[in-house]
Amino acid sequence: MSAVAKPIHKRELFGHPVGLYILFFTEMWERFSYYGMRALFTLFLVAETTSNNPGFGWTNEEALALYGWYTMLVYISSVPGGWIADRLLGQKKTVMLGGALLCIGHAVLALNSETTFYIGCLFVIMGVGCLKPNISSMVGGLYKPKDERRDLGFYIFYMGINIGGFLAPILCGWVGETYNWHYGFGLAAIGMFLGQAVYIWGQKFIPHVGNLISRKNEADRAILDRPLTSIEKDRVKVLLLSFLLIILFWAAFEQAGGLMNLYASQKTDRNFFGLFEIPASVFQSVNSFFIITLATAVGAFWLRWRKKGKEASSLFKMAVGLIIMALGFGFMTAASVEYDNTGSSAMYWLILAYLFHTIGELCASPVSLSFITKLAPLKYASIIMGLYWAATGLGNKVAGLIGEASQELGEFEIFLGITIVWSLIGLIVIALLKPLKRLTHGAEEGEGKVDDADEVEGFEVEKA
């Protein structure tokens, strides 16, 4: 007797739904396009107009200001992107719309004029806003409530982000700095077209996730009309508090694309054993390289840590990640001292800083995405994911302001201040962990009262 074939959307690969890998490759190419453009952004703006590869000839302060506004708006736009998904199109169609807008935006950036630069940035902002919050929510929708594979699924998804983030600065950065900035932007556009092609082809593997919750369906209407329970309200509160950590984390971390990018270009000895000079933009790939090589080790550490019965909640990991990332700026403080003494700083300071930033990111960022899909009420899933990315955007804007301030206060003072202040904030969160965890009502431990996701087990998989 032959076995009954599984529906195509329920097939698994390496223990996870095949749809995870469709979203993995879509996001990998989307992040390739974004980080390729990001690696060139400030360097292009400050490049002299009279050079062989001319840019806009802006000052560092002007470039960092625009970088802050641009990266903030990229993520802030996730709020209307989440609203469009929850109320008009559903997550799946909104991701499709976002991919189309990104293809247009990156293609326009490849054109050589100041007007097209701003138009391209606008389309990228709108495209990321539609795609970013909704593709992350769709990953959560692939798993049933309380499925223990969910966190690992987000780690796999996160690897896709960082493979794209690793390749983009090397390829787009080298092409842009060596030949022409707009060729680099054009290579980023090719990456986005590949991502959109993967997403269109893979629709057959994800028909059950990302669909619009419609009032025409009685079960859907019950979800939309039911008011939030007290447990759900508490969970929303702790999510909003966690967003403050997100803002602080990215305010420091995103110095990578701004202040640290310019520092690599202007104050770091990038001569590789006298053989050649490493392009400054290539250092943007160091973070992603460490993520690819260390993600398994960090994940295994937390698994062993939890099996020993020690604290391993998402909030604890986020606080620990904040502290580790902050300590990475201690190496940039040392780089500043070396530059003041010798007129140049060694490459290894940047690499060590990125190593600590990466370990901190691996502790904080993937679990924060999973944390949201566990706690967010189903009918507000995309909007709350949008608020998460908006918090990331606010962090990016603060990063730009910090970068601007460094031009007057000095880099040593900025790097040292981040090291001390951010570490203290992380320690305060750890001290307040117990009351914060009570607000989650056991969402991570499978405890607490039954909520809407439990009452309609399987519904999240079909509709989220």
Coordinates of N, CA and C in Angstrom, one line a residue, residues 246-396:
I246 N 16.0 47.2 22.2 CA 16.3 47.2 20.7 C 16.9 48.5 20.3
I247 N 16.2 49.6 20.7 CA 16.7 50.9 20.3 C 18.2 51.1 20.7
L248 N 18.4 50.8 22.0 CA 19.8 51.0 22.5 C 20.8 50.1 21.8
F249 N 20.4 48.9 21.6 CA 21.3 47.9 20.9 C 21.8 48.4 19.6
W250 N 20.8 48.8 18.7 CA 21.1 49.2 17.4 C 21.7 50.6 17.3
A251 N 21.4 51.4 18.3 CA 22.1 52.8 18.3 C 23.6 52.6 18.4
A252 N 24.0 51.6 19.1 CA 25.5 51.4 19.2 C 25.9 50.5 18.0
F253 N 25.2 49.4 17.8 CA 25.7 48.5 16.8 C 25.8 49.1 15.4
E254 N 24.9 50.0 15.0 CA 24.9 50.6 13.7 C 25.9 51.7 13.5
Q255 N 26.8 51.9 14.4 CA 28.0 52.7 14.2 C 28.8 52.0 13.1
A256 N 28.6 50.7 12.8 CA 29.3 49.9 11.8 C 29.2 50.6 10.5
G257 N 28.0 50.9 10.0 CA 27.8 51.5 8.7 C 28.1 53.0 8.6
G258 N 28.2 53.6 9.7 CA 28.5 55.1 9.7 C 29.9 55.4 10.3
L259 N 30.0 55.6 11.6 CA 31.2 56.1 12.2 C 32.3 55.1 12.0
M260 N 32.1 53.8 12.2 CA 33.2 52.8 12.1 C 33.6 52.6 10.6
N261 N 32.6 52.8 9.7 CA 32.9 52.7 8.3 C 33.9 53.8 7.9
L262 N 33.6 55.0 8.3 CA 34.5 56.1 8.0 C 35.8 56.0 8.7
Y263 N 35.8 55.5 9.9 CA 37.0 55.3 10.7 C 37.9 54.3 10.0
A264 N 37.3 53.2 9.4 CA 38.1 52.2 8.7 C 38.7 52.9 7.4
S265 N 38.0 53.8 6.8 CA 38.4 54.4 5.6 C 39.5 55.5 5.8
Q266 N 39.4 56.2 6.9 CA 40.2 57.4 7.1 C 41.3 57.3 8.2
K267 N 41.1 56.4 9.1 CA 42.1 56.3 10.2 C 42.7 55.0 10.5
T268 N 42.3 54.0 9.7 CA 42.8 52.6 9.9 C 43.9 52.2 8.8
D269 N 45.0 51.6 9.3 CA 46.0 51.1 8.4 C 45.4 49.8 7.7
R270 N 45.0 49.9 6.5 CA 44.4 48.8 5.8 C 45.4 48.1 4.8
N271 N 46.7 48.3 5.0 CA 47.7 47.7 4.2 C 47.9 46.2 4.6
F272 N 47.6 45.3 3.7 CA 47.7 43.9 4.0 C 49.1 43.3 3.7
F273 N 50.0 43.4 4.7 CA 51.4 42.9 4.6 C 52.1 43.4 3.4
G274 N 51.8 44.7 3.1 CA 52.5 45.3 2.0 C 52.1 44.9 0.6
L275 N 51.1 43.9 0.6 CA 50.7 43.4 -0.7 C 49.6 44.2 -1.4
F276 N 48.6 44.6 -0.7 CA 47.6 45.5 -1.2 C 46.8 46.1 -0.1
E277 N 46.0 47.1 -0.4 CA 45.2 47.8 0.5 C 43.7 47.3 0.5
I278 N 43.2 46.9 1.7 CA 41.9 46.3 1.7 C 40.9 47.5 1.6
P279 N 39.9 47.4 0.7 CA 38.9 48.5 0.7 C 38.1 48.6 2.0
A280 N 37.8 49.8 2.4 CA 37.2 50.0 3.7 C 35.8 49.3 3.8
S281 N 35.1 49.3 2.7 CA 33.8 48.7 2.7 C 33.8 47.2 3.0
V282 N 34.9 46.5 2.7 CA 35.0 45.1 3.0 C 34.9 44.8 4.4
F283 N 35.3 45.7 5.3 CA 35.1 45.4 6.8 C 33.7 45.3 7.2
Q284 N 32.8 45.8 6.3 CA 31.3 45.6 6.7 C 30.9 44.1 6.6
S285 N 31.7 43.3 6.0 CA 31.4 41.9 5.9 C 31.9 41.1 7.1
V286 N 32.8 41.7 7.9 CA 33.3 40.9 9.1 C 32.3 40.4 10.0
N287 N 31.3 41.3 10.3 CA 30.2 40.9 11.2 C 29.5 39.7 10.7
S288 N 29.1 39.7 9.4 CA 28.4 38.6 8.9 C 29.2 37.3 8.8
F289 N 30.5 37.5 8.6 CA 31.4 36.3 8.6 C 31.4 35.7 9.9
F290 N 31.5 36.5 11.0 CA 31.5 35.9 12.3 C 30.2 35.3 12.7
I291 N 29.1 35.8 12.2 CA 27.8 35.3 12.4 C 27.7 33.9 11.8
I292 N 28.1 33.8 10.6 CA 28.1 32.5 9.9 C 28.9 31.4 10.6
T293 N 30.1 31.8 11.1 CA 31.0 30.9 11.7 C 30.7 30.6 13.1
L294 N 30.1 31.5 13.8 CA 29.9 31.4 15.3 C 28.4 31.1 15.7
A295 N 27.5 31.2 14.8 CA 26.1 31.1 15.1 C 25.8 29.7 15.8
T296 N 26.3 28.6 15.2 CA 26.1 27.3 15.8 C 26.7 27.2 17.2
A297 N 27.9 27.7 17.4 CA 28.5 27.7 18.7 C 27.7 28.4 19.7
V298 N 27.3 29.6 19.4 CA 26.5 30.5 20.3 C 25.2 29.8 20.6
G299 N 24.5 29.2 19.6 CA 23.2 28.5 19.8 C 23.4 27.3 20.7
A300 N 24.5 26.6 20.5 CA 24.8 25.4 21.3 C 25.1 25.7 22.7
F301 N 25.8 26.9 22.9 CA 26.1 27.3 24.3 C 24.8 27.6 25.1
W302 N 23.9 28.3 24.4 CA 22.6 28.6 25.1 C 21.8 27.4 25.4
L303 N 21.9 26.4 24.5 CA 21.1 25.2 24.7 C 21.7 24.4 25.9
R304 N 23.0 24.3 26.0 CA 23.6 23.7 27.1 C 23.3 24.4 28.4
W305 N 23.4 25.7 28.3 CA 23.1 26.6 29.5 C 21.7 26.4 30.0
R306 N 20.8 26.3 29.1 CA 19.4 26.1 29.5 C 19.2 24.7 30.1
K307 N 19.8 23.7 29.5 CA 19.7 22.3 30.0 C 20.2 22.2 31.4
K308 N 21.2 23.0 31.8 CA 21.7 23.0 33.1 C 20.8 23.7 34.1
G309 N 19.7 24.2 33.6 CA 18.7 24.9 34.5 C 19.0 26.3 34.8
K310 N 19.9 26.9 34.0 CA 20.2 28.3 34.3 C 19.4 29.3 33.4
E311 N 19.4 30.5 33.8 CA 18.5 31.5 33.2 C 18.9 31.6 31.7
A312 N 17.8 31.4 30.8 CA 18.0 31.5 29.4 C 16.8 32.1 28.7
S313 N 16.1 33.0 29.4 CA 15.0 33.7 28.7 C 15.4 34.6 27.6
S314 N 14.5 35.0 26.8 CA 14.9 35.9 25.7 C 15.3 37.3 26.2
L315 N 14.7 37.8 27.3 CA 15.1 39.1 27.9 C 16.5 39.0 28.4
F316 N 16.8 37.9 29.1 CA 18.2 37.7 29.6 C 19.2 37.7 28.5
K317 N 18.9 37.0 27.4 CA 19.8 36.9 26.3 C 20.0 38.3 25.7
M318 N 18.9 39.0 25.6 CA 19.0 40.4 25.0 C 19.9 41.3 25.8
A319 N 19.8 41.2 27.2 CA 20.6 42.0 28.1 C 22.0 41.6 28.0
V320 N 22.3 40.3 28.0 CA 23.7 39.8 27.9 C 24.3 40.3 26.5
G321 N 23.5 40.2 25.5 CA 23.9 40.6 24.2 C 24.3 42.1 24.1
L322 N 23.5 42.9 24.8 CA 23.8 44.3 24.9 C 25.1 44.6 25.6
I323 N 25.4 43.9 26.7 CA 26.6 44.0 27.4 C 27.8 43.6 26.5
I324 N 27.7 42.5 25.9 CA 28.9 42.0 25.1 C 29.1 42.9 24.0
M325 N 28.1 43.4 23.3 CA 28.3 44.3 22.2 C 28.9 45.6 22.7
A326 N 28.5 46.1 23.9 CA 29.1 47.3 24.4 C 30.6 47.2 24.7
L327 N 30.9 46.0 25.2 CA 32.4 45.7 25.5 C 33.2 45.8 24.2
G328 N 32.6 45.5 23.1 CA 33.3 45.6 21.8 C 33.8 47.0 21.5
F329 N 33.1 48.0 22.0 CA 33.6 49.4 21.8 C 34.8 49.7 22.6
G330 N 35.1 48.8 23.6 CA 36.4 49.0 24.3 C 37.6 48.9 23.4
F331 N 37.5 48.0 22.3 CA 38.5 47.9 21.4 C 38.6 49.1 20.5
M332 N 37.5 49.7 20.2 CA 37.5 50.9 19.4 C 38.1 52.1 20.2
T333 N 37.9 52.0 21.5 CA 38.5 53.0 22.4 C 40.0 52.9 22.3
A334 N 40.5 51.7 22.3 CA 42.0 51.4 22.2 C 42.5 51.9 20.8
A335 N 41.7 51.7 19.8 CA 42.0 52.1 18.4 C 42.2 53.6 18.4
S336 N 41.3 54.3 19.1 CA 41.4 55.8 19.1 C 42.6 56.3 19.8
V337 N 43.0 55.6 20.9 CA 44.2 55.9 21.6 C 45.4 55.7 20.7
E338 N 45.5 54.6 20.0 CA 46.6 54.3 19.1 C 46.7 55.3 18.0
Y339 N 45.5 55.7 17.4 CA 45.5 56.7 16.4 C 46.0 58.1 16.9
D340 N 45.6 58.5 18.1 CA 46.1 59.7 18.6 C 47.6 59.7 18.9
N341 N 48.2 58.5 19.2 CA 49.6 58.4 19.5 C 50.5 58.3 18.2
T342 N 49.9 57.6 17.2 CA 50.8 57.2 16.1 C 50.3 57.8 14.7
G343 N 49.0 58.3 14.7 CA 48.5 58.8 13.4 C 47.8 57.7 12.6
S344 N 47.7 56.5 13.1 CA 47.0 55.4 12.5 C 46.7 54.3 13.5
S345 N 45.7 53.5 13.2 CA 45.3 52.4 14.1 C 45.3 51.1 13.3
A346 N 45.5 50.0 14.0 CA 45.6 48.7 13.4 C 44.3 48.1 13.0
M347 N 44.3 47.3 12.0 CA 43.0 46.6 11.6 C 42.4 45.7 12.6
Y348 N 43.3 45.1 13.5 CA 42.8 44.1 14.4 C 41.8 44.7 15.4
W349 N 41.9 46.0 15.7 CA 41.0 46.6 16.6 C 39.6 46.6 16.1
L350 N 39.5 46.9 14.8 CA 38.1 46.8 14.1 C 37.6 45.4 14.2
I351 N 38.5 44.4 13.8 CA 38.0 43.0 13.8 C 37.6 42.5 15.2
L352 N 38.4 42.9 16.2 CA 38.0 42.5 17.6 C 36.7 43.1 18.0
A353 N 36.5 44.4 17.6 CA 35.2 45.1 17.9 C 34.0 44.3 17.2
Y354 N 34.2 44.0 16.0 CA 33.1 43.3 15.2 C 32.9 41.9 15.8
L355 N 33.9 41.3 16.3 CA 33.8 40.0 16.9 C 32.8 40.0 18.1
F356 N 33.1 41.0 19.0 CA 32.2 41.2 20.2 C 30.8 41.6 19.8
H357 N 30.7 42.5 18.8 CA 29.4 43.0 18.3 C 28.6 41.8 17.8
T358 N 29.3 40.9 17.1 CA 28.6 39.7 16.5 C 28.1 38.8 17.6
I359 N 28.9 38.5 18.6 CA 28.5 37.6 19.7 C 27.3 38.2 20.4
G360 N 27.4 39.6 20.6 CA 26.2 40.2 21.2 C 25.0 40.2 20.4
E361 N 25.2 40.3 19.1 CA 24.0 40.3 18.1 C 23.4 38.9 18.1
L362 N 24.3 37.8 18.1 CA 23.8 36.5 18.1 C 23.0 36.1 19.4
C363 N 23.4 36.8 20.5 CA 22.6 36.6 21.8 C 21.3 37.3 21.7
A364 N 21.2 38.5 21.1 CA 20.1 39.3 21.3 C 19.1 39.3 20.1
S365 N 19.6 39.3 18.9 CA 18.7 39.6 17.7 C 17.8 38.5 17.3
P366 N 18.4 37.3 17.0 CA 17.5 36.2 16.6 C 16.4 35.9 17.6
V367 N 16.7 35.9 18.9 CA 15.7 35.5 19.9 C 14.7 36.6 20.1
S368 N 15.1 37.9 19.8 CA 14.1 38.9 19.9 C 13.0 38.8 18.8
L369 N 13.4 38.3 17.6 CA 12.4 38.0 16.6 C 11.4 36.9 17.0
S370 N 12.0 35.8 17.5 CA 11.2 34.7 18.0 C 10.3 35.1 19.2
F371 N 10.8 36.0 20.1 CA 10.1 36.5 21.2 C 8.9 37.2 20.8
I372 N 8.9 38.0 19.8 CA 7.8 38.7 19.3 C 6.7 37.7 18.8
T373 N 7.1 36.7 18.0 CA 6.1 35.8 17.5 C 5.4 35.0 18.6
K374 N 6.1 34.8 19.7 CA 5.5 34.1 20.9 C 4.5 34.9 21.6
L375 N 4.8 36.2 21.8 CA 4.0 37.1 22.7 C 3.0 38.0 22.0
A376 N 3.2 38.3 20.7 CA 2.3 39.2 20.0 C 0.9 38.6 19.8
P377 N -0.2 39.3 20.1 CA -1.5 38.8 19.8 C -1.6 38.6 18.3
L378 N -2.3 37.6 17.9 CA -2.4 37.2 16.5 C -2.9 38.3 15.6
K379 N -3.9 39.0 16.0 CA -4.5 40.0 15.1 C -3.6 41.2 14.9
Y380 N -2.6 41.4 15.8 CA -1.7 42.5 15.7 C -0.3 42.1 15.3
A381 N -0.1 40.8 14.8 CA 1.2 40.2 14.6 C 2.1 41.1 13.8
S382 N 1.6 41.5 12.6 CA 2.5 42.3 11.7 C 2.7 43.7 12.2
I383 N 1.7 44.3 12.8 CA 1.9 45.7 13.3 C 3.0 45.7 14.4
I384 N 2.9 44.7 15.3 CA 3.9 44.6 16.4 C 5.3 44.3 15.8
M385 N 5.3 43.4 14.8 CA 6.6 43.2 14.2 C 7.1 44.5 13.5
G386 N 6.2 45.2 13.0 CA 6.6 46.5 12.4 C 7.1 47.5 13.5
L387 N 6.5 47.4 14.7 CA 7.0 48.3 15.7 C 8.4 47.9 16.2
Y388 N 8.7 46.5 16.1 CA 10.1 46.1 16.4 C 11.0 46.7 15.4
W389 N 10.7 46.6 14.1 CA 11.6 47.2 13.1 C 11.7 48.7 13.2
A390 N 10.6 49.3 13.7 CA 10.6 50.8 13.9 C 11.6 51.1 15.0
A391 N 11.6 50.3 16.1 CA 12.5 50.5 17.2 C 14.0 50.3 16.7
T392 N 14.2 49.4 15.7 CA 15.5 49.3 15.1 C 15.8 50.5 14.3
G393 N 14.8 51.1 13.6 CA 15.0 52.3 12.9 C 15.3 53.5 13.8
L394 N 14.7 53.6 14.9 CA 15.0 54.7 15.9 C 16.4 54.5 16.4
G395 N 16.8 53.2 16.6 CA 18.2 53.0 17.0 C 19.2 53.4 16.0
N396 N 18.8 53.2 14.7 CA 19.7 53.7 13.6 C 19.8 55.2 13.6

